[in-house]
XYZ file of N, CA and C in Angstrom:
813
model
N -39.021 101.637 64.276
C -37.698 102.289 64.771
C -37.813 103.021 65.690
N -36.732 103.468 66.556
C -36.605 104.257 67.480
C -35.822 105.496 67.042
N -36.256 106.536 67.477
C -35.832 108.208 67.298
C -35.738 108.659 68.648
N -34.904 109.537 68.809
C -34.364 110.214 69.608
C -34.093 112.033 69.357
N -35.067 112.627 69.836
C -34.834 113.944 69.542
C -34.466 114.784 70.835
N -33.165 115.783 71.002
C -33.154 116.167 71.989
C -33.315 118.121 71.660
N -33.747 118.530 72.633
C -34.073 120.185 72.307
C -32.756 120.851 72.779
N -32.779 122.362 72.241
C -31.859 123.023 72.316
C -30.753 122.831 73.287
N -29.363 122.588 72.743
C -28.366 122.657 73.515
C -27.737 124.128 73.952
N -27.571 124.124 75.195
C -27.466 125.629 75.589
C -26.352 125.573 76.134
N -25.365 126.227 75.568
C -23.912 126.562 75.937
C -22.751 125.153 76.441
N -21.943 125.614 77.402
C -21.236 124.444 77.716
C -21.899 123.535 78.586
N -22.836 123.919 79.338
C -23.419 122.592 80.160
C -24.302 121.932 79.698
N -24.839 122.365 78.303
C -25.799 121.631 77.463
C -24.933 120.673 76.744
N -23.786 121.161 76.196
C -22.837 120.139 75.346
C -22.331 119.340 76.240
N -22.152 119.711 77.602
C -21.361 118.837 78.523
C -22.426 117.271 78.786
N -23.546 118.074 78.765
C -24.471 116.744 79.403
C -24.904 115.749 77.926
N -24.808 116.408 76.724
C -24.989 115.716 75.763
C -24.128 114.846 75.559
N -22.643 115.045 75.896
C -21.549 114.483 75.506
C -21.658 113.119 76.588
N -21.898 113.537 77.881
C -22.193 112.517 78.932
C -22.921 111.732 78.967
N -23.974 111.999 78.346
C -25.239 111.387 78.832
C -25.586 110.267 77.440
N -25.680 111.091 76.398
C -26.301 110.612 74.988
C -25.425 109.049 74.508
N -24.362 109.005 74.666
C -23.815 107.510 74.255
C -24.517 106.634 74.854
N -24.529 106.651 76.364
C -25.286 105.561 77.163
C -26.864 105.345 76.803
N -27.424 106.564 76.465
C -28.933 106.464 76.404
C -29.327 105.826 74.838
N -28.207 105.993 73.878
C -28.410 105.460 72.750
C -28.159 103.691 72.771
N -27.364 103.710 73.552
C -27.284 101.861 73.726
C -28.165 101.382 74.885
N -28.781 102.189 75.579
C -29.573 101.587 76.458
C -31.020 101.225 75.812
N -31.473 102.390 75.105
C -32.764 102.187 74.544
C -32.549 101.966 72.919
N -31.632 101.500 72.249
C -31.609 100.951 71.218
C -32.064 102.062 70.097
N -31.745 103.278 70.302
C -32.072 104.167 69.441
C -31.455 104.291 67.788
N -32.551 103.958 66.802
C -31.690 104.023 65.534
C -31.128 105.153 65.019
N -31.685 106.419 65.505
C -31.726 107.569 64.835
C -31.623 108.875 65.883
N -30.761 109.920 66.040
C -30.853 110.884 67.038
C -30.591 112.035 66.153
N -31.717 112.921 66.496
C -31.528 114.380 66.301
C -31.449 115.424 67.271
N -30.383 116.510 67.086
C -30.192 117.094 68.220
C -30.295 118.840 67.620
N -30.895 119.644 68.280
C -31.206 121.075 68.012
C -29.747 121.698 68.645
N -29.196 122.105 67.932
C -27.602 122.592 68.371
C -27.346 124.088 68.187
N -28.612 124.751 68.204
C -28.728 126.357 67.705
C -28.214 126.928 68.936
N -27.992 126.688 69.937
C -27.493 127.794 71.048
C -26.127 126.878 71.847
N -25.492 125.804 71.048
C -24.380 125.306 71.584
C -23.260 125.972 72.103
N -23.323 126.991 71.347
C -21.685 127.720 71.284
C -22.141 129.214 71.955
N -21.809 129.137 73.320
C -21.723 130.354 74.378
C -23.296 130.984 74.100
N -24.375 130.056 74.102
C -25.726 130.224 74.110
C -26.440 131.118 72.849
N -25.379 131.185 71.633
C -25.965 131.900 70.516
C -25.091 131.090 69.459
N -25.909 130.483 68.526
C -25.372 129.638 67.451
C -24.557 128.663 67.694
N -23.954 127.939 66.522
C -23.083 126.769 66.706
C -21.714 126.791 66.102
N -20.619 126.680 66.524
C -19.204 126.535 65.734
C -19.098 125.192 65.134
N -18.306 125.114 64.061
C -18.126 123.803 63.355
C -17.494 122.714 64.530
N -16.819 123.372 65.382
C -15.859 121.935 66.534
C -17.400 121.730 67.245
N -18.092 122.519 67.740
C -19.114 122.008 68.619
C -20.229 121.243 67.642
N -20.515 121.534 66.908
C -21.289 120.754 66.085
C -20.487 119.372 65.870
N -19.221 119.191 65.162
C -18.452 117.931 65.696
C -18.551 117.242 67.149
N -18.804 117.791 67.894
C -19.000 117.410 69.088
C -20.128 116.597 69.262
N -21.257 117.389 69.075
C -22.574 116.554 68.928
C -22.570 115.512 68.225
N -21.924 115.426 67.042
C -21.963 114.393 66.010
C -21.446 113.366 66.502
N -20.175 113.355 67.449
C -19.415 112.468 67.903
C -20.095 112.092 69.154
N -20.857 112.683 69.919
C -21.513 111.994 71.153
C -22.588 111.545 70.537
N -23.364 111.231 69.447
C -24.115 110.219 68.810
C -25.440 111.044 67.739
N -25.301 112.361 67.663
C -26.302 112.961 66.732
C -26.226 112.531 65.397
N -27.124 112.276 64.792
C -26.973 111.880 63.343
C -27.347 112.997 62.640
N -28.268 113.959 63.096
C -28.516 115.004 62.534
C -28.587 116.248 63.526
N -27.991 117.572 63.079
C -27.963 118.743 64.144
C -28.786 119.962 63.414
N -30.053 119.990 64.070
C -30.697 121.215 63.395
C -30.178 122.379 64.099
N -30.982 123.741 63.685
C -30.649 124.790 64.095
C -31.840 125.815 64.223
N -32.003 127.286 64.335
C -33.118 127.801 64.341
C -32.650 129.413 64.225
N -33.620 130.167 64.944
C -33.219 131.705 64.493
C -31.439 131.980 64.648
N -31.021 131.611 65.558
C -29.441 131.734 65.802
C -28.655 130.983 64.921
N -29.266 130.587 63.780
C -28.582 129.742 62.803
C -27.025 130.528 62.583
N -26.797 131.245 62.319
C -25.563 131.947 61.946
C -25.017 133.327 62.672
N -25.333 132.844 63.827
C -24.903 134.018 65.022
C -23.204 133.755 65.152
N -22.778 132.738 65.049
C -21.410 132.323 64.763
C -20.916 132.419 63.327
N -20.142 133.461 62.925
C -20.247 133.679 61.653
C -19.701 132.583 60.674
N -18.725 131.977 61.094
C -17.778 130.874 60.735
C -18.706 129.854 59.765
N -20.116 129.693 60.581
C -20.756 128.815 60.028
C -21.501 129.051 58.655
N -21.235 130.416 58.024
C -21.868 130.673 56.892
C -21.083 129.622 55.941
N -19.817 129.575 55.971
C -19.351 128.614 54.954
C -19.249 127.093 55.501
N -19.203 126.955 57.042
C -18.930 125.786 57.306
C -20.269 125.302 57.293
N -21.347 125.327 56.956
C -22.618 124.745 57.075
C -22.895 123.953 55.498
N -21.964 124.609 54.575
C -21.870 124.066 53.350
C -21.170 122.618 53.170
N -20.428 122.235 54.234
C -19.574 121.083 53.905
C -20.286 120.090 54.648
N -21.564 120.037 55.415
C -21.950 119.160 56.194
C -23.499 119.088 56.022
N -23.821 117.785 55.668
C -25.178 117.717 54.992
C -25.898 117.021 56.437
N -25.710 116.851 57.315
C -26.098 116.633 58.605
C -25.954 117.865 59.278
N -26.019 118.869 59.184
C -26.289 120.205 59.968
C -27.043 121.168 58.947
N -28.286 121.283 59.508
C -29.326 121.973 58.710
C -29.848 123.166 59.460
N -30.565 124.168 58.561
C -31.053 125.461 59.234
C -32.327 125.460 58.699
N -33.302 126.482 59.475
C -34.529 126.496 58.867
C -35.162 126.584 57.340
N -35.575 125.784 56.796
C -35.988 125.660 55.386
C -36.511 127.039 55.065
N -37.166 127.667 55.536
C -37.927 128.797 55.509
C -37.474 129.903 55.349
N -35.817 130.132 55.731
C -34.954 131.214 55.405
C -35.134 131.657 54.040
N -34.970 133.001 53.972
C -35.116 133.551 52.520
C -33.951 132.756 51.454
N -34.559 132.889 50.240
C -33.523 132.104 49.198
C -32.135 133.055 49.233
N -31.280 132.113 49.391
C -29.724 132.543 48.975
C -29.135 132.227 50.644
N -29.737 132.008 51.712
C -29.143 131.374 52.676
C -28.448 130.461 52.521
N -27.090 130.232 53.038
C -26.301 128.805 53.037
C -26.718 127.981 53.892
N -26.474 126.874 52.935
C -27.020 125.424 53.537
C -28.267 124.992 53.176
N -28.693 123.978 54.065
C -30.047 123.484 53.443
C -30.946 123.199 54.715
N -32.360 123.316 54.319
C -33.513 123.136 55.179
C -33.737 121.898 55.402
N -33.365 120.962 54.725
C -33.876 119.433 54.999
C -32.910 118.292 54.474
N -32.565 117.292 54.926
C -31.610 116.251 54.899
C -32.209 114.982 55.028
N -31.876 113.850 53.906
C -32.120 112.548 54.109
C -30.849 111.750 54.625
N -31.197 111.145 55.764
C -29.832 110.488 56.012
C -30.300 108.754 56.681
N -29.237 108.097 56.231
C -29.348 106.805 56.398
C -28.888 106.514 58.018
N -29.951 105.835 58.837
C -29.751 105.611 60.118
C -28.906 104.259 60.499
N -28.729 104.055 61.805
C -27.839 102.828 62.346
C -28.364 101.523 61.823
N -29.255 101.186 61.172
C -30.098 100.063 60.833
C -30.715 100.330 59.229
N -30.228 101.130 58.579
C -30.216 101.185 57.258
C -31.735 102.155 56.990
N -32.461 102.727 57.812
C -33.581 103.108 57.694
C -33.162 104.598 57.146
N -34.061 105.018 56.145
C -34.060 106.724 55.415
C -34.485 107.273 56.587
N -34.261 108.454 56.776
C -34.888 109.361 57.587
C -34.819 110.831 57.217
N -35.990 111.469 56.752
C -35.915 112.436 56.298
C -36.048 113.758 57.507
N -35.291 114.561 57.799
C -35.362 115.639 58.753
C -35.375 116.909 57.987
N -36.585 117.981 58.547
C -36.738 119.027 58.167
C -36.745 119.991 59.388
N -36.341 121.224 59.190
C -36.182 122.168 59.916
C -36.876 123.518 59.680
N -37.676 124.170 60.087
C -38.266 125.297 59.836
C -38.719 126.145 61.013
N -38.579 127.404 60.834
C -38.914 128.589 61.751
C -40.456 129.181 61.835
N -40.825 129.214 62.897
C -42.043 130.009 63.167
C -41.957 131.536 63.002
N -43.309 131.852 62.682
C -43.476 133.692 62.323
C -44.180 134.243 63.216
N -44.850 133.671 64.080
C -45.513 134.460 65.387
C -44.414 134.910 66.410
N -44.303 135.940 66.767
C -43.586 136.567 67.422
C -41.881 136.423 67.007
N -41.620 136.139 65.952
C -40.325 135.933 65.141
C -39.985 136.610 64.290
N -38.814 136.617 63.810
C -38.424 137.515 62.630
C -39.158 137.102 61.407
N -39.360 137.796 60.454
C -40.148 137.783 59.272
C -39.264 136.462 58.476
N -40.097 135.795 58.141
C -39.690 134.404 57.360
C -40.573 134.036 55.946
N -40.269 133.396 55.366
C -41.218 132.740 54.339
C -41.989 131.372 55.113
N -43.155 131.265 54.171
C -44.395 130.413 55.021
C -43.778 128.967 55.198
N -43.626 128.701 56.737
C -43.029 127.644 57.135
C -43.763 126.431 56.789
N -45.169 126.638 56.640
C -46.162 125.320 56.302
C -46.011 124.916 54.826
N -45.790 126.005 54.157
C -45.619 125.573 52.537
C -44.083 125.141 52.352
N -42.935 125.613 52.942
C -41.979 125.259 52.713
C -41.877 123.772 53.287
N -42.150 123.299 54.183
C -42.535 121.869 54.953
C -42.854 120.767 53.862
N -44.312 121.604 53.520
C -44.968 120.672 52.207
C -43.998 120.283 51.059
N -43.411 121.136 50.631
C -42.628 121.003 49.307
C -41.357 120.030 49.712
N -41.005 120.064 50.999
C -39.853 119.155 51.457
C -40.335 117.721 51.527
N -41.750 117.497 52.041
C -41.912 116.192 52.103
C -42.812 115.672 50.869
N -43.133 116.435 49.938
C -43.821 115.881 48.848
C -43.085 115.332 48.045
N -41.861 115.375 47.966
C -41.196 114.333 46.963
C -40.582 113.370 47.588
N -40.934 112.926 48.962
C -40.499 112.109 49.897
C -41.347 111.400 50.813
N -42.540 110.896 50.059
C -43.578 110.459 51.154
C -43.183 109.597 52.511
N -43.833 109.860 53.370
C -43.677 108.599 54.610
C -44.033 107.366 54.047
N -43.274 106.288 54.441
C -43.768 104.941 54.257
C -43.443 104.352 52.737
N -42.756 105.462 51.803
C -42.232 105.197 50.767
C -40.806 105.314 50.795
N -40.479 106.456 50.365
C -39.077 106.899 50.340
C -38.177 107.102 51.774
N -39.421 107.501 52.594
C -38.696 107.757 54.027
C -39.354 106.801 54.882
N -38.436 106.084 55.803
C -38.994 105.243 56.772
C -39.815 105.991 58.028
N -38.975 107.324 58.046
C -39.510 108.225 59.032
C -39.310 109.886 58.555
N -40.195 110.351 59.086
C -39.852 111.964 58.786
C -40.293 112.952 60.153
N -38.808 113.502 60.435
C -39.253 114.205 61.578
C -38.703 115.647 61.540
N -40.112 116.582 61.828
C -39.931 117.783 61.667
C -39.348 118.769 62.946
N -38.091 119.711 62.989
C -37.928 120.123 64.120
C -38.627 121.749 63.728
N -40.053 122.290 64.617
C -40.249 123.385 64.245
C -39.917 124.693 65.345
N -39.170 125.293 64.870
C -38.262 126.142 65.819
C -39.277 127.685 65.912
N -40.219 127.516 67.167
C -41.105 128.623 67.106
C -41.227 129.170 68.359
N -41.840 130.420 68.507
C -42.196 130.836 69.873
C -43.479 130.591 70.783
N -44.401 130.678 69.871
C -45.850 130.187 70.172
C -46.056 128.770 69.894
N -46.646 128.319 71.199
C -47.071 127.018 71.442
C -48.335 126.542 70.354
N -49.202 127.762 69.933
C -50.302 127.528 69.100
C -49.723 127.126 67.543
N -48.812 127.553 67.401
C -48.010 127.726 66.012
C -47.432 126.340 65.908
N -46.787 125.775 67.114
C -46.286 124.255 67.033
C -47.147 123.327 66.894
N -48.554 123.679 67.921
C -49.472 122.728 67.564
C -50.128 122.668 66.071
N -50.250 123.968 65.661
C -50.797 123.880 64.646
C -50.205 123.425 63.318
N -48.638 123.343 63.404
C -48.071 122.547 62.650
C -48.206 120.729 62.574
N -48.095 120.632 63.990
C -48.727 119.102 64.001
C -49.732 118.675 63.392
N -51.143 119.421 63.463
C -52.177 119.137 63.051
C -52.115 119.127 61.403
N -51.268 120.050 61.083
C -51.405 120.207 59.651
C -50.810 118.981 58.799
N -49.542 118.548 59.653
C -48.757 117.246 58.985
C -49.410 116.245 59.767
N -50.393 115.980 60.253
C -50.684 114.724 60.790
C -51.121 113.705 59.773
N -50.388 112.579 59.912
C -50.595 111.381 58.991
C -49.434 111.469 57.960
N -48.787 112.599 57.884
C -47.779 112.618 56.796
C -46.220 112.719 57.512
N -46.255 112.798 58.545
C -44.815 112.653 59.171
C -45.089 111.750 60.393
N -43.660 111.549 60.601
C -43.456 110.751 61.998
C -43.817 111.337 63.175
N -43.056 112.729 63.277
C -42.819 113.401 64.534
C -42.759 114.932 64.097
N -43.614 115.757 64.942
C -43.336 117.129 64.663
C -43.365 117.674 66.309
N -41.806 118.467 66.382
C -41.338 118.911 67.635
C -41.131 120.105 67.693
N -41.418 120.995 68.793
C -41.153 122.226 68.880
C -39.773 122.293 69.547
N -38.840 123.419 69.293
C -37.853 123.974 69.742
C -37.945 125.393 70.108
N -36.947 126.023 70.706
C -36.808 127.564 70.735
C -37.221 128.089 72.422
N -38.052 127.657 72.692
C -38.441 128.311 74.221
C -37.841 127.681 75.139
N -36.955 126.707 75.059
C -36.134 125.914 75.983
C -37.049 125.435 77.345
N -38.369 125.531 77.257
C -39.196 124.822 78.229
C -40.075 123.880 78.269
N -39.733 122.613 78.284
C -40.223 121.374 78.254
C -42.027 121.252 78.425
N -42.822 121.114 77.198
C -44.250 120.723 77.674
C -44.451 119.616 77.912
N -45.598 119.473 78.329
C -46.174 118.027 78.804
C -47.307 117.580 77.837
N -47.226 118.057 76.797
C -48.410 117.585 75.901
C -48.355 116.513 74.671
N -47.021 115.673 74.933
C -46.504 114.723 74.050
C -47.978 113.891 73.954
N -48.061 113.556 72.765
C -49.373 112.715 72.340
C -49.007 112.377 70.845
N -50.039 111.385 70.581
C -50.045 110.928 69.043
C -51.404 111.585 68.526
N -51.317 112.061 67.549
C -52.793 112.619 66.730
C -53.267 111.687 65.850
N -54.397 112.206 65.614
C -55.373 111.242 65.407
C -55.044 110.539 63.895
N -54.407 111.153 63.062
C -53.589 110.482 62.062
C -52.279 109.660 62.218
N -51.780 109.846 63.295
C -50.566 109.000 63.641
C -49.464 109.546 63.781
N -49.313 110.963 63.826
C -48.259 111.776 64.030
C -47.852 112.116 65.370
N -46.693 111.852 65.850
C -46.470 112.285 67.379
C -46.187 113.463 67.507
N -46.768 114.262 68.449
C -46.506 115.762 68.610
C -45.948 116.057 69.916
N -44.985 117.420 70.043
C -44.839 117.563 71.444
C -44.363 119.292 71.245
N -44.906 120.349 71.936
C -44.925 121.481 71.347
C -43.613 121.959 71.771
N -43.172 121.918 72.806
C -41.444 122.133 72.890
C -40.931 120.687 73.714
N -39.689 120.453 73.196
C -38.794 119.422 73.611
C -38.206 120.213 75.080
N -38.106 121.189 75.243
C -37.028 122.105 76.209
C -35.650 121.950 75.844
N -34.819 122.213 76.958
C -33.462 122.387 76.451
C -32.575 121.408 76.865
N -31.306 121.496 76.768
C -30.267 120.429 77.094
C -29.319 121.457 77.652
N -29.455 122.120 79.179
C -28.921 122.881 79.745
C -29.111 122.863 80.994
N -29.007 124.104 81.926
C -29.022 123.823 83.361
C -30.305 124.841 83.464
N -31.305 124.231 84.455
C -32.595 124.687 84.599
C -32.577 125.806 85.953
N -31.611 125.639 86.484
C -31.393 126.965 87.612
C -31.034 128.184 86.872
N -31.858 128.466 86.390
C -31.403 129.601 85.232
C -32.611 130.322 84.872
N -32.580 131.241 83.860
C -33.491 131.593 83.073
C -33.365 131.337 81.504
N -34.143 130.476 81.384
C -33.941 129.714 79.697
C -32.548 129.327 79.455
N -31.885 129.229 80.443
C -30.245 128.923 80.332
C -29.238 129.800 80.570
N -29.824 131.044 80.677
C -29.025 132.169 81.047
C -29.001 132.428 82.814
N -27.709 132.718 83.180
C -27.074 133.000 84.616
C -28.442 134.019 84.984
N -29.013 133.965 86.264
C -30.269 134.451 86.784
C -29.939 135.848 86.933
N -28.936 136.784 87.175
C -28.891 138.050 87.325
C -29.366 138.883 86.530
N -29.007 139.059 85.208
C -28.963 139.848 84.311
C -30.362 139.693 83.671
N -30.787 138.614 83.723
C -32.693 138.638 83.372
C -33.332 139.080 84.169
N -33.187 138.922 85.580
C -33.783 139.395 86.756
C -33.588 141.159 86.555
N -32.592 141.604 86.499
C -32.464 142.639 86.657
C -32.921 143.746 85.684
N -33.126 142.927 84.582
C -33.867 143.572 83.166
C -35.353 143.480 83.514
N -35.953 142.262 84.139
C -37.155 142.252 84.289
C -37.738 143.629 85.686
N -36.805 143.765 86.442
C -37.425 144.237 87.669
C -36.893 145.748 87.180
N -35.848 146.142 86.429
C -35.537 147.638 86.146
C -35.671 148.035 84.916
N -35.739 147.109 83.974
C -35.993 147.728 82.772
C -34.634 148.083 81.772
N -33.690 147.889 82.638
C -32.178 148.493 82.286
C -31.458 147.243 81.721
N -30.424 147.386 80.802
C -29.616 146.386 80.389
C -28.162 146.749 81.415
N -27.653 146.316 82.160
C -26.519 146.116 82.696
C -25.112 145.379 82.486
N -25.474 144.264 81.861
C -24.645 143.273 81.459
C -25.182 142.471 80.244
N -24.340 141.569 79.751
C -24.340 140.786 78.674
C -25.130 139.332 79.486
N -26.158 138.898 78.648
C -26.600 137.575 79.110
C -25.265 136.458 79.011
N -25.239 135.722 80.315
C -24.287 134.668 80.213
C -24.791 133.299 80.664
N -24.669 132.450 79.651
C -25.001 130.895 79.734
C -24.713 130.697 80.946
N -25.698 129.886 81.878
C -25.423 129.255 83.052
C -24.533 127.881 83.106
N -24.002 127.655 83.871
C -22.999 126.439 83.683
C -23.199 125.786 84.524
N -24.243 125.695 85.488
C -24.474 124.502 86.491
C -24.926 123.212 85.856
N -25.376 122.196 86.747
C -25.582 120.895 86.336
C -26.887 120.996 85.371
N -26.488 120.142 84.074
C -27.652 120.289 83.148
C -28.765 119.308 82.965
N -29.695 119.340 82.709
C -30.668 118.253 82.264
C -30.505 118.071 80.802
N -30.811 116.805 80.350
C -30.675 116.594 79.305
C -32.187 116.167 78.742
N -32.887 117.055 78.046
C -34.307 117.054 77.730
C -34.722 116.954 76.141
N -35.761 116.016 75.822
C -36.364 115.615 74.609
C -37.493 114.933 74.500
N -37.506 114.200 73.412
C -38.663 113.393 73.235
C -38.381 111.894 72.266
N -38.702 110.757 72.844
C -38.615 109.630 72.167
C -39.811 109.053 71.441
N -39.651 108.491 70.300
C -40.606 107.669 69.394
C -40.504 106.660 69.099
N -41.403 105.759 68.859
C -41.219 104.412 68.100
C -42.120 104.365 67.056
N -41.758 103.950 65.914
C -42.513 104.086 64.562
C -42.898 102.844 64.043
N -44.017 102.621 63.191
C -44.194 101.374 62.569
C -43.706 101.025 61.659
N -43.016 99.998 61.300
C -42.243 99.516 60.121
C -42.844 99.899 58.987
N -43.864 99.665 58.613
C -44.639 99.654 57.434
C -44.901 101.455 57.125
N -45.570 101.919 57.915
C -46.371 103.510 57.605
C -45.370 104.334 58.067
N -44.526 104.026 59.029
C -43.511 105.274 59.497
C -44.003 106.165 60.494
N -45.481 105.956 60.858
C -46.324 106.759 61.679
C -45.724 106.376 63.246
N -46.122 107.266 63.913
C -45.930 107.248 65.565
C -46.788 106.214 66.172
N -45.953 105.414 67.032
C -46.856 103.888 67.912
C -46.504 104.289 69.146
N -45.436 104.942 69.651
C -45.101 105.461 71.080
C -44.766 106.773 70.851
N -44.714 107.522 72.407
C -43.991 108.728 72.341
C -43.947 109.128 73.770
N -42.555 109.477 74.238
C -42.202 109.581 75.638
C -41.457 110.697 75.722
N -41.554 111.554 76.901
C -40.688 112.629 77.271
C -39.232 111.896 77.609
N -38.415 112.882 77.524
C -37.099 112.358 78.142
C -36.438 113.549 78.842
N -36.056 113.079 80.096
C -35.461 114.159 80.964
C -34.348 113.263 81.933
N -32.961 113.594 81.947
C -32.507 112.795 82.422
C -31.128 113.826 83.203
N -30.905 113.497 84.273
C -30.100 114.678 85.339
C -30.658 116.092 85.299
N -29.451 116.762 86.217
C -30.131 118.054 86.326
C -30.844 118.212 87.555
N -31.959 119.179 87.563
C -33.026 119.867 88.487
C -34.108 118.981 88.064
N -34.823 118.878 86.962
C -36.038 118.347 86.681
C -36.371 117.159 87.235
N -37.453 116.579 87.255
C -38.014 115.235 87.513
C -37.477 114.487 86.450
N -37.109 113.079 86.779
C -36.576 112.319 85.318
C -37.594 111.572 84.653
N -37.595 111.578 83.484
C -38.384 110.876 82.717
C -37.740 110.157 81.598
N -37.581 108.590 81.714
C -36.873 107.971 80.870
C -37.631 107.050 79.945
N -37.217 107.074 78.988
C -38.096 106.203 77.768
C -37.872 104.929 78.259
N -39.521 104.207 78.197
C -39.536 102.999 78.561
C -40.201 102.132 77.388
N -39.457 101.567 76.465
C -40.156 101.014 74.943
C -40.668 99.495 75.472
């Protein structure tokens, strides 16, 4: 089974590169399932229902979120209408929506997607390790689920790597989101789980993590806020990670970074 995960979609530039590039990529690489983190898709903060639908139309089977999940207030109710739109599973009890979903892929595969939020340098949340444990306990890999993907939205690469080793042998892929910077540590762990600390973003890299340069640089240099951060709208790079899984076990057999278009060096999946 072939799965594609795309990192944080950042503003208009990110939406445009996904809409332009994803359909051809799915056809070219024959991906069975696609997951897109959309938590910055709308003006760099959160996602609207319309932009969620845009990502779905481009080919996303599931859209995950993060700490900005409800920055667009309309999502407080809209998320309840969509089982393919999930927020972090370790939000406090009573948060709208769901943190995990089981979806049937293009070739009939059953894929469990779990979204969790880290706690290092992040707002206080429930224990993500226990929350993910509970989500996968009733849906073991290779039995009820043909593949399990965990989007761990976290600030610290140490916590991302910790989650990967904690789940090694029990899920197909653990991939980090949130920092918007793609890491080069993609690998298959000893137990057969694919890991990449951060998938990067789908957005304009001639920026500061997707924002126009001027105001972030001003704040670094002067320590003063003079304007709002504005999403950069230059040519974007589509960033993520692709894996192939074993038909029987659901564990990862191949893992490759994906970078298409824009200013980063290209990396196309070659299965």
